[in-house]
XYZ file of C-alpha atoms in Angstrom:
662
model
C -1.888 -41.003 28.453
C -2.814 -44.260 30.148
C 0.867 -45.234 30.324
C 1.590 -41.863 31.894
C -0.975 -42.115 34.453
C 0.065 -45.532 35.428
C 3.619 -44.398 36.028
C 2.410 -41.494 38.084
C -0.258 -43.258 40.118
C 2.151 -44.326 42.828
C 3.746 -40.881 43.282
C 1.008 -38.226 43.064
C -2.316 -40.035 42.203
C -4.571 -42.203 44.180
C -7.756 -44.057 43.198
C -10.823 -43.315 45.245
C -14.325 -44.911 44.515
C -13.078 -45.811 40.938
C -11.881 -42.203 40.207
C -8.328 -40.869 40.194
C -7.425 -38.022 42.594
C -4.204 -36.183 43.437
C -2.734 -37.273 46.758
C -2.654 -33.668 48.065
C -6.045 -32.714 46.470
C -8.608 -35.250 47.430
C -10.997 -32.357 48.059
C -10.956 -28.705 46.856
C -8.321 -26.541 48.848
C -10.107 -24.165 51.316
C -9.008 -21.126 53.331
C -8.937 -22.951 56.642
C -5.268 -22.000 57.412
C -5.701 -18.500 56.187
C -3.064 -18.567 53.501
C -3.087 -19.654 49.811
C 0.454 -20.606 49.104
C 0.647 -23.803 51.188
C -2.674 -24.893 49.497
C -1.190 -24.782 46.082
C 2.490 -25.680 46.778
C 1.811 -29.414 45.999
C 1.440 -28.369 42.301
C 5.185 -28.226 42.158
C 5.420 -31.950 43.109
C 2.795 -32.796 40.499
C 4.699 -30.959 37.775
C 7.988 -32.662 38.837
C 6.266 -36.115 38.588
C 5.089 -35.272 35.052
C 8.352 -33.991 33.954
C 10.183 -37.246 34.746
C 7.783 -39.464 32.754
C 9.032 -39.674 29.034
C 6.601 -38.723 26.406
C 6.965 -40.543 23.042
C 8.015 -38.231 20.213
C 8.607 -35.249 22.479
C 11.777 -33.758 24.102
C 11.698 -32.414 27.583
C 12.252 -28.660 27.532
C 13.972 -26.430 30.088
C 10.826 -25.242 31.820
C 9.856 -25.960 35.392
C 6.819 -25.125 37.269
C 7.245 -22.895 40.347
C 4.998 -21.492 43.069
C 6.515 -18.133 43.700
C 4.036 -15.606 45.194
C 6.606 -12.969 46.263
C 8.778 -12.972 43.192
C 8.929 -9.867 41.054
C 8.857 -9.970 37.336
C 11.987 -8.205 36.121
C 11.299 -5.917 33.173
C 12.695 -3.091 31.044
C 9.323 -1.409 31.435
C 9.512 1.425 33.910
C 6.916 1.111 36.731
C 6.083 -2.601 35.957
C 6.223 -4.384 39.355
C 3.964 -7.422 38.700
C 4.253 -10.445 40.978
C 2.660 -13.659 40.069
C 1.644 -16.671 42.182
C 3.277 -19.339 39.908
C 4.681 -19.774 36.465
C 6.325 -22.156 34.006
C 9.787 -20.711 33.635
C 13.326 -21.539 32.473
C 14.766 -19.312 35.199
C 17.105 -20.730 37.897
C 14.935 -21.936 40.807
C 17.089 -20.039 43.189
C 16.564 -16.715 41.325
C 14.911 -13.837 43.356
C 13.334 -12.419 40.230
C 11.573 -13.638 37.212
C 12.754 -12.614 33.779
C 10.008 -11.920 31.154
C 12.019 -13.552 28.391
C 11.964 -16.852 30.448
C 8.282 -16.762 31.440
C 6.266 -19.182 29.297
C 3.173 -19.099 31.261
C 1.930 -17.262 34.376
C -0.391 -18.583 37.051
C -2.570 -16.766 39.492
C -4.776 -18.436 42.216
C -7.248 -17.415 44.880
C -9.146 -19.518 47.368
C -11.998 -17.010 47.724
C -14.344 -17.028 44.758
C -15.261 -13.408 45.496
C -11.753 -12.473 44.256
C -12.068 -13.944 40.808
C -12.104 -10.661 39.047
C -9.067 -9.432 40.940
C -7.356 -12.704 40.033
C -8.114 -12.311 36.388
C -6.731 -8.722 36.311
C -3.518 -9.716 37.934
C -2.978 -12.475 35.453
C -3.806 -10.088 32.543
C -1.479 -7.369 33.910
C 1.436 -9.860 33.980
C 0.593 -11.025 30.485
C 0.628 -7.453 29.279
C 4.013 -6.979 30.744
C 5.456 -10.106 29.126
C 3.995 -9.313 25.710
C 5.273 -5.718 25.853
C 8.691 -6.525 27.181
C 9.804 -9.568 25.157
C 10.168 -8.933 21.504
C 10.185 -12.557 20.667
C 6.757 -13.259 22.045
C 4.122 -13.877 19.283
C 1.554 -15.046 21.900
C 1.520 -16.160 25.579
C -0.460 -18.263 27.984
C -1.903 -17.910 31.481
C -3.648 -20.033 34.030
C -5.998 -18.766 36.734
C -7.367 -20.973 39.556
C -10.239 -20.189 41.969
C -10.094 -22.947 44.615
C -10.001 -26.013 42.316
C -11.468 -24.369 39.225
C -8.917 -23.894 36.452
C -9.102 -21.576 33.549
C -6.565 -21.416 30.688
C -5.853 -18.127 28.857
C -4.400 -17.437 25.466
C -3.250 -14.056 24.466
C -2.138 -12.822 20.894
C -1.955 -9.485 19.131
C -5.298 -9.971 17.504
C -7.424 -11.495 20.282
C -7.486 -13.361 23.567
C -9.365 -16.544 24.465
C -10.172 -18.354 27.547
C -11.319 -22.050 28.167
C -14.123 -23.396 30.080
C -13.204 -23.922 33.665
C -12.520 -27.384 34.984
C -11.937 -28.881 38.400
C -8.399 -30.252 38.846
C -9.640 -32.230 41.901
C -12.363 -34.000 39.906
C -10.446 -34.174 36.611
C -6.585 -34.519 37.469
C -6.080 -36.041 34.059
C -6.863 -32.772 32.346
C -4.422 -30.884 34.542
C -1.756 -33.410 33.869
C -2.375 -32.900 30.115
C -2.035 -29.051 30.634
C 1.168 -29.358 32.539
C 2.544 -31.961 30.073
C 1.905 -29.612 27.216
C 4.073 -26.910 28.756
C 6.871 -29.165 29.900
C 7.254 -30.838 26.443
C 6.428 -28.045 24.174
C 8.813 -26.436 21.711
C 9.766 -22.732 21.943
C 7.655 -21.880 18.916
C 4.637 -23.737 20.433
C 5.119 -21.642 23.566
C 4.870 -18.398 21.500
C 8.544 -17.589 20.983
C 9.336 -16.235 17.462
C 12.016 -18.419 15.672
C 12.981 -15.509 13.561
C 14.367 -13.569 16.541
C 16.981 -14.572 19.134
C 18.248 -12.810 22.198
C 21.872 -12.460 23.010
C 23.598 -12.454 26.390
C 23.409 -8.691 26.529
C 19.694 -8.654 25.998
C 19.878 -7.332 22.390
C 18.023 -9.041 19.683
C 19.053 -10.644 16.337
C 16.329 -10.553 13.700
C 16.544 -13.047 10.749
C 15.060 -11.455 7.526
C 14.701 -13.774 4.563
C 15.760 -11.789 1.472
C 16.035 -12.391 -2.234
C 18.927 -10.804 -4.171
C 19.677 -11.379 -7.838
C 17.206 -14.212 -7.834
C 19.033 -15.940 -4.893
C 17.288 -16.402 -1.620
C 19.391 -15.832 1.574
C 18.786 -14.902 5.120
C 20.033 -11.566 6.345
C 20.605 -10.938 10.126
C 20.278 -7.668 11.986
C 21.476 -6.861 15.564
C 19.585 -4.216 17.565
C 21.828 -1.521 18.980
C 19.343 1.040 20.177
C 15.578 1.511 20.745
C 14.339 4.372 18.709
C 10.552 3.990 19.534
C 8.517 1.589 21.495
C 4.790 2.146 21.812
C 4.063 0.631 25.266
C 0.520 -0.170 25.867
C -1.904 -1.364 28.573
C -3.314 -3.721 25.899
C -2.316 -6.975 24.627
C -3.952 -6.741 21.186
C -2.819 -4.201 18.596
C 0.048 -3.127 16.363
C 2.799 -3.096 19.130
C 5.250 -1.227 16.695
C 8.845 -1.272 17.768
C 11.544 0.659 15.924
C 15.174 -0.247 16.405
C 18.512 1.014 15.247
C 20.311 -2.034 13.854
C 23.498 -3.210 12.183
C 23.833 -6.077 9.804
C 25.454 -9.125 11.480
C 26.224 -12.812 11.144
C 23.830 -15.364 12.573
C 26.076 -15.477 15.789
C 25.522 -11.756 16.269
C 29.086 -10.731 15.250
C 28.845 -7.591 13.195
C 29.540 -7.941 9.440
C 31.411 -4.632 9.223
C 32.200 -2.604 12.306
C 32.564 0.527 10.234
C 29.460 -0.198 8.194
C 26.343 2.017 8.311
C 23.527 1.468 10.760
C 19.997 0.914 9.528
C 16.488 1.071 11.074
C 14.276 -1.929 11.626
C 10.484 -1.532 12.199
C 8.702 -4.490 13.777
C 4.826 -4.159 13.691
C 1.669 -6.206 13.516
C -0.586 -5.414 10.539
C -4.114 -6.485 9.503
C -3.670 -9.723 7.628
C -5.180 -8.239 4.440
C -3.294 -4.969 4.603
C -0.626 -4.011 2.113
C 2.825 -3.610 3.497
C 4.896 -0.445 3.634
C 7.129 -1.852 0.848
C 4.160 -2.714 -1.490
C 2.579 0.651 -1.008
C 5.713 2.506 -1.707
C 6.187 0.465 -4.770
C 2.740 1.262 -6.020
C 3.254 4.981 -5.323
C 6.494 4.956 -7.343
C 4.729 3.260 -10.241
C 2.130 5.879 -10.287
C 4.673 8.665 -9.983
C 6.446 7.202 -13.105
C 3.133 6.940 -14.882
C 2.484 10.689 -14.107
C 5.885 11.704 -15.467
C 4.949 10.068 -18.876
C 2.055 12.592 -19.270
C 3.734 15.962 -19.657
C 0.584 17.667 -20.595
C -1.130 17.043 -17.270
C -2.061 20.373 -15.705
C -0.242 19.426 -12.513
C 2.982 18.745 -14.508
C 2.837 22.138 -16.190
C 1.985 24.020 -12.963
C 4.626 22.408 -10.775
C 7.386 22.710 -13.492
C 7.512 26.378 -12.354
C 8.167 25.377 -8.650
C 11.562 24.407 -7.247
C 12.444 21.646 -7.495
C 10.785 21.322 -10.793
C 8.893 18.120 -11.908
C 11.503 17.595 -14.547
C 14.295 17.821 -11.926
C 12.540 15.293 -9.692
C 11.998 12.927 -12.721
C 15.709 13.026 -13.626
C 17.649 10.001 -12.581
C 14.739 9.071 -10.232
C 15.673 11.896 -7.906
C 12.046 11.891 -6.489
C 13.047 8.781 -4.534
C 15.191 10.696 -2.211
C 12.003 12.185 -0.591
C 10.948 8.764 0.555
C 12.776 6.499 3.019
C 14.825 3.681 1.429
C 13.412 0.229 1.964
C 16.313 -2.290 1.922
C 14.332 -5.478 2.765
C 11.073 -6.623 4.280
C 9.428 -9.744 5.580
C 5.826 -10.887 6.326
C 6.005 -13.282 9.184
C 3.631 -15.349 11.158
C -0.244 -14.725 11.298
C -2.080 -14.899 14.550
C -4.147 -17.982 15.154
C -7.818 -18.027 13.873
C -10.460 -17.146 16.386
C -13.148 -19.493 17.600
C -15.632 -20.532 14.888
C -18.302 -18.969 17.000
C -16.621 -15.577 16.797
C -18.520 -12.870 14.921
C -15.222 -11.467 13.528
C -12.431 -13.287 11.923
C -9.831 -10.601 12.301
C -6.209 -11.888 12.018
C -2.934 -9.923 12.174
C 0.423 -10.597 10.578
C 3.971 -9.836 11.600
C 5.771 -7.257 9.431
C 9.414 -6.354 9.631
C 10.978 -3.728 7.283
C 14.596 -2.573 7.079
C 15.133 1.104 6.204
C 18.404 2.198 4.740
C 18.826 5.478 6.665
C 18.888 6.253 10.345
C 16.824 9.433 10.467
C 15.650 12.074 13.079
C 11.928 12.692 13.185
C 11.008 16.312 12.565
C 9.567 16.349 16.112
C 13.213 15.822 17.375
C 15.137 18.375 15.383
C 16.949 20.926 17.393
C 15.927 24.212 15.901
C 13.051 25.931 14.358
C 15.033 26.669 11.213
C 15.815 22.944 10.769
C 12.152 22.099 11.143
C 11.144 24.742 8.582
C 13.856 23.411 6.132
C 12.605 19.849 6.523
C 8.848 20.775 6.281
C 9.479 22.748 3.143
C 10.926 19.492 1.538
C 8.126 17.464 3.090
C 5.606 19.341 0.884
C 7.610 18.287 -2.183
C 7.150 14.583 -1.097
C 3.365 15.320 -0.679
C 3.361 17.076 -4.053
C 4.795 13.897 -5.604
C 2.037 11.781 -3.892
C -0.499 14.201 -5.146
C 0.773 13.736 -8.641
C 0.580 10.028 -8.194
C -2.975 10.345 -6.904
C -2.289 9.231 -3.362
C -3.052 10.769 0.018
C -0.830 9.976 3.035
C -3.474 10.366 5.817
C -1.097 10.284 8.768
C 1.203 13.338 8.470
C 2.742 13.877 11.869
C 5.889 14.980 13.574
C 7.012 11.381 13.793
C 6.387 10.417 10.135
C 8.317 13.292 8.549
C 11.944 12.224 8.980
C 15.194 13.932 8.288
C 18.541 12.483 7.163
C 21.988 13.825 6.607
C 25.327 12.273 5.961
C 27.259 14.310 8.527
C 26.669 16.941 11.058
C 27.741 19.662 8.610
C 25.516 18.406 5.754
C 21.923 19.737 5.135
C 18.971 17.787 6.163
C 17.085 15.748 3.529
C 13.339 15.135 4.287
C 12.016 11.604 4.072
C 8.420 10.683 4.094
C 7.690 7.504 5.990
C 4.882 5.398 7.571
C 2.891 4.883 4.297
C 0.735 2.062 5.660
C -2.428 4.228 5.915
C -1.830 5.817 2.429
C -4.562 5.338 -0.124
C -5.271 6.264 -3.658
C -7.648 9.229 -3.645
C -11.345 8.597 -4.544
C -14.704 9.931 -3.578
C -16.180 6.602 -4.390
C -17.181 4.872 -1.223
C -16.286 1.434 -2.728
C -12.637 2.206 -3.205
C -9.886 4.487 -2.019
C -10.278 6.589 1.189
C -14.013 7.174 1.265
C -15.824 5.574 4.107
C -12.511 4.863 6.140
C -12.578 5.558 9.807
C -10.504 8.416 11.243
C -6.802 7.687 11.023
C -3.851 9.860 12.243
C -2.460 11.777 15.109
C -5.013 14.142 16.755
C -2.405 16.921 17.233
C -1.962 17.232 13.582
C -5.120 15.727 12.119
C -6.962 17.973 9.579
C -9.896 19.976 10.885
C -12.392 18.336 8.639
C -11.321 14.780 9.489
C -11.120 15.419 13.227
C -14.407 17.188 13.439
C -16.140 14.805 10.957
C -17.675 17.719 9.072
C -16.768 19.831 6.011
C -15.941 23.458 6.553
C -18.833 25.386 5.004
C -19.509 29.174 4.752
C -21.086 30.555 7.875
C -24.451 32.219 7.888
C -24.074 35.884 6.842
C -26.070 37.215 9.714
C -28.010 35.980 12.774
C -31.748 36.711 12.971
C -33.539 37.537 16.138
C -34.760 34.176 17.694
C -38.569 33.590 17.894
C -40.561 30.605 19.302
C -44.248 30.070 18.534
C -46.559 27.340 19.692
C -46.901 25.932 16.101
C -43.169 25.034 16.257
C -43.823 22.872 19.387
C -46.970 21.140 18.150
C -45.666 20.503 14.585
C -42.174 19.867 15.514
C -39.174 19.674 13.220
C -37.570 16.568 12.065
C -33.928 16.224 13.123
C -31.591 16.842 10.166
C -29.677 13.793 9.352
C -25.882 14.249 9.652
C -24.051 14.079 6.329
C -21.440 11.533 5.422
C -18.037 12.114 6.956
C -15.492 14.067 4.954
C -13.416 12.261 2.516
C -9.691 12.682 3.102
C -8.194 14.757 0.292
C -4.856 16.213 -0.798
C -5.308 19.520 1.073
C -5.769 17.563 4.346
C -2.130 16.315 4.185
C -0.930 19.903 3.596
C -2.957 21.238 6.541
C -1.193 18.809 8.834
C 2.081 20.552 7.937
C 0.615 23.784 9.166
C -0.303 22.194 12.485
C 3.206 20.733 12.895
C 4.639 24.161 12.391
C 2.344 25.754 14.863
C 2.954 22.893 17.443
C 6.772 23.407 17.009
C 6.805 27.084 17.899
C 4.427 26.716 20.900
C 4.811 23.406 22.517
C 8.536 22.603 21.636
C 10.076 25.856 22.840
C 11.494 26.551 26.253
C 9.047 29.445 26.876
C 6.240 28.843 29.342
C 3.632 31.273 27.830
C 4.033 29.446 24.466
C 3.744 25.947 25.982
C 0.642 26.933 28.038
C -0.999 28.303 24.881
C -0.079 25.263 22.836
C -1.529 22.887 25.328
C -4.959 24.403 24.955
C -4.764 23.577 21.227
C -2.892 20.273 21.048
C -4.528 17.547 22.883
C -4.698 13.801 22.257
C -8.446 13.627 21.798
C -10.462 12.321 18.879
C -13.225 14.755 19.974
C -11.395 17.979 19.406
C -11.676 20.923 21.855
C -13.256 24.047 20.486
C -9.920 25.881 21.016
C -8.421 23.723 18.242
C -11.337 23.985 15.828
C -11.527 27.760 16.265
C -7.810 28.127 15.817
C -8.211 27.323 12.139
C -11.590 28.811 11.576
C -11.004 32.157 13.345
C -8.196 34.748 12.700
C -5.164 34.091 14.847
C -5.554 36.095 17.979
C -3.281 38.673 19.638
C -2.898 36.129 22.469
C -1.108 33.750 20.001
C 1.439 36.402 18.942
C 1.907 37.483 22.536
C 2.649 34.015 23.725
C 5.465 33.463 21.276
C 8.989 34.050 22.276
C 10.483 37.242 20.790
C 12.360 35.849 17.684
C 9.265 33.688 16.632
C 6.740 36.497 16.881
C 7.463 37.484 13.237
C 6.143 34.079 12.241
C 2.602 34.745 13.509
C 1.685 36.940 10.508
C 2.869 34.403 7.811
C 1.072 31.616 9.640
C -2.188 33.790 9.832
C -1.874 34.280 5.971
C -1.485 30.633 5.467
C -4.368 29.822 7.803
C -6.679 32.128 5.978
C -5.439 30.586 2.725
C -6.235 27.001 4.020
C -9.741 28.037 5.320
C -10.741 29.931 2.116
C -9.542 26.943 0.004
C -11.840 24.594 1.931
C -14.771 27.102 1.431
C -14.119 27.408 -2.298
C -14.063 23.536 -2.636
C -17.516 23.516 -1.151
C -18.973 26.258 -3.218
C -17.318 24.914 -6.457
C -18.261 21.340 -5.585
C -14.875 20.282 -7.205
C -13.387 17.894 -4.448
C -13.205 15.081 -7.079
C -11.165 17.354 -9.562
C -7.591 16.471 -9.119
C -6.463 19.709 -10.602
C -8.441 21.710 -8.029
C -5.695 21.097 -5.541
C -2.957 22.625 -7.488
C -3.450 26.033 -5.908
C -3.151 24.581 -2.382
C 0.371 23.011 -3.197
C 1.523 26.289 -4.823
C 0.278 28.159 -1.755
C 2.323 26.061 0.667
C 5.388 26.346 -1.527
C 5.021 30.205 -1.480
C 4.622 30.139 2.206
C 7.964 28.397 2.920
C 9.698 30.480 0.263
C 8.456 33.675 1.958
C 9.423 32.631 5.605
C 12.825 31.559 4.258
C 13.639 35.235 3.687
C 13.482 36.033 7.409
C 14.997 32.677 8.760
C 18.244 34.308 9.900
C 16.224 36.090 12.599
C 14.374 33.117 14.050
C 15.832 30.051 12.635
C 18.400 29.387 15.395
C 15.703 29.280 18.125
C 16.390 26.103 20.079
C 13.656 23.453 20.632
C 13.009 20.999 23.330
C 13.595 17.474 22.122
C 11.023 14.832 22.704
C 13.360 11.895 22.795
C 16.616 10.551 21.364
C 17.579 6.928 20.434
C 18.791 5.251 23.553
C 20.441 1.936 24.347
C 18.112 -1.065 23.988
C 18.610 -2.047 27.646
C 17.179 1.146 28.961
C 13.818 2.964 28.506
C 13.062 5.937 26.361
C 12.751 8.918 28.760
C 9.456 10.543 29.264
C 9.395 14.087 27.909
C 8.367 17.056 30.033
C 5.907 18.286 27.347
C 2.876 16.608 25.992
C 3.789 14.351 23.120
C 1.522 13.585 20.205
C 0.035 10.075 20.233
C -1.144 8.140 17.225
C -4.829 7.103 17.441
C -5.671 4.755 14.615
C -8.594 2.604 13.708
C -11.282 1.633 16.211
C -10.252 -1.527 17.932
C -12.232 -4.741 17.024
C -13.898 -5.894 20.029
C -15.413 -9.436 20.131
C -18.175 -10.235 22.619
C -17.256 -13.853 22.556
C -13.581 -13.294 23.457
C -12.154 -12.406 26.850
C -10.041 -9.561 25.522
C -7.255 -8.131 27.622
C -8.064 -4.601 26.434
C -11.587 -4.821 27.853
C -10.180 -5.683 31.253
C -7.880 -2.632 31.516
C -5.454 -4.440 33.878
C -3.426 -2.569 36.196
C -0.006 -3.339 37.514
C -0.017 -5.733 40.409
C 2.025 -4.727 43.399
C 2.824 -6.977 46.433
C 0.674 -9.499 48.264
C 0.646 -7.245 51.361
C -0.848 -4.420 49.189
C -3.853 -6.628 48.250
C -4.461 -7.798 51.860
C -2.725 -11.136 51.742
C -0.164 -12.445 54.356
């Protein structure tokens, strides 16, 4: 560092009263001239001086520092129009825009200390855009300056951290260290994932380490379309991305142009969480164990259903009801938090390659197709039940359909097993005590309302209030423990998906209006949704349906009554822990789909509005006209000692003029 300072002293540093100062920043910048950019423009010269001084053991990277207050950050995210005051970027200095893939660190400055909160929000908004838009980004950095006070920001998927502020006027050596760290850092140190590269067209090449026949080799997959991207206003979280991919060479050249496409899911998981491949493997082992006990009451009961248990066992046919996992990879972990942090939560990268490109049941084109796939989905749930597992996140996006050609029948595939658990009422294991998980549209009544369905009082008594009631009082009754997720809950979600399909997904205004009162993305459910399961289906529901679908109202009412009565029976019999007590529920759902199949020729061709289709990776997934279900998972881990981007709720920054600057 001393050698570096001596080489820079003649160009940008000056000694004053025994202390070093930057030539252009002998005193803190002020708002005397009414503008900010000229005040901070000398930072470019300081950066250039640092860049030309060799650093032992380090190679100069392609980054340069720019002060660019009117330059838009170019993005694939619709509606993102952030502008930053400065940045470290590998972009051409003459470029009129900034590409998120080339932005290593953003900078925001203000001369007015009263604008510090606004400054922070603008920096966070830009960081959110970068983390959402660039697949390769594991973490990113930011710098905010208020007059001469510099604060450094670090953002990852598990947490954000900020430094103590320092004065770059009084401590120019520290600013030199910061700038030097960016100018001589490797791509990986800057937060770029070495397992993902970006080609000239903007598509990504994922490297997946794989072991085949005892030999380890890398496989490469090129993204060809975006199937699902869960955009967020937050930096922390899962940030799940789902791509349509083809296998390729490291260069990006496709291995076989006529070869099949696959699906790649890229997500951040809790560090201690089992991966989807591990969970599926455990479920398969438990299914095989179940097959060996042919005297199990479930085996005997389900042998009479179609397909029979013995049919599913033969040649491992049961596996066709689950999506095929070709390869998977656990990648980098997020950095540990500060030792002073109360929580030590870390996340890990997880990439999994699925063999089949499927359609979500929420994207199928007709009611008949949905009914066919849902009738197969209950077979997959039956298998999980036999294995002793509950799925806990049955939704229109997790039940998939695959077919070999447009003339082939759909085959249901159950996916997204990461929240699946072995069933147990013991709070020390299994699903007991877990927070709510799932999609509110389809979440089971008891889980969403946090209470068991119990028999209603047979009759209301005339209310009466006496003085003794007021003086003696009544102790509030403690709320009981939240319901434990059980096997019937998974089945109930199938019912909700069917109701949602024939109301919200049809091109029939009365149906959509009715459905929107029921299906809302709220963890505190509206009474309309709770009552829809507890009370008989109303005439209003039948009247809102399009003509061909009205004949489904009666079967759905019969199934609703069956679901409700089954919950009541579990409470009166106190048999929630008895695995065999859920046999009737599975048989009832099988009977429902067998029954509605008889009239399917009358309503099966009813066309549905499609939420989305896979689109090219260079464009955005279009926003649907109808309300789409949204997954709301575990409560977020907030940390009072960490400046978390989620807590700030940053909004997209517009132009300088919009915020009163010239």
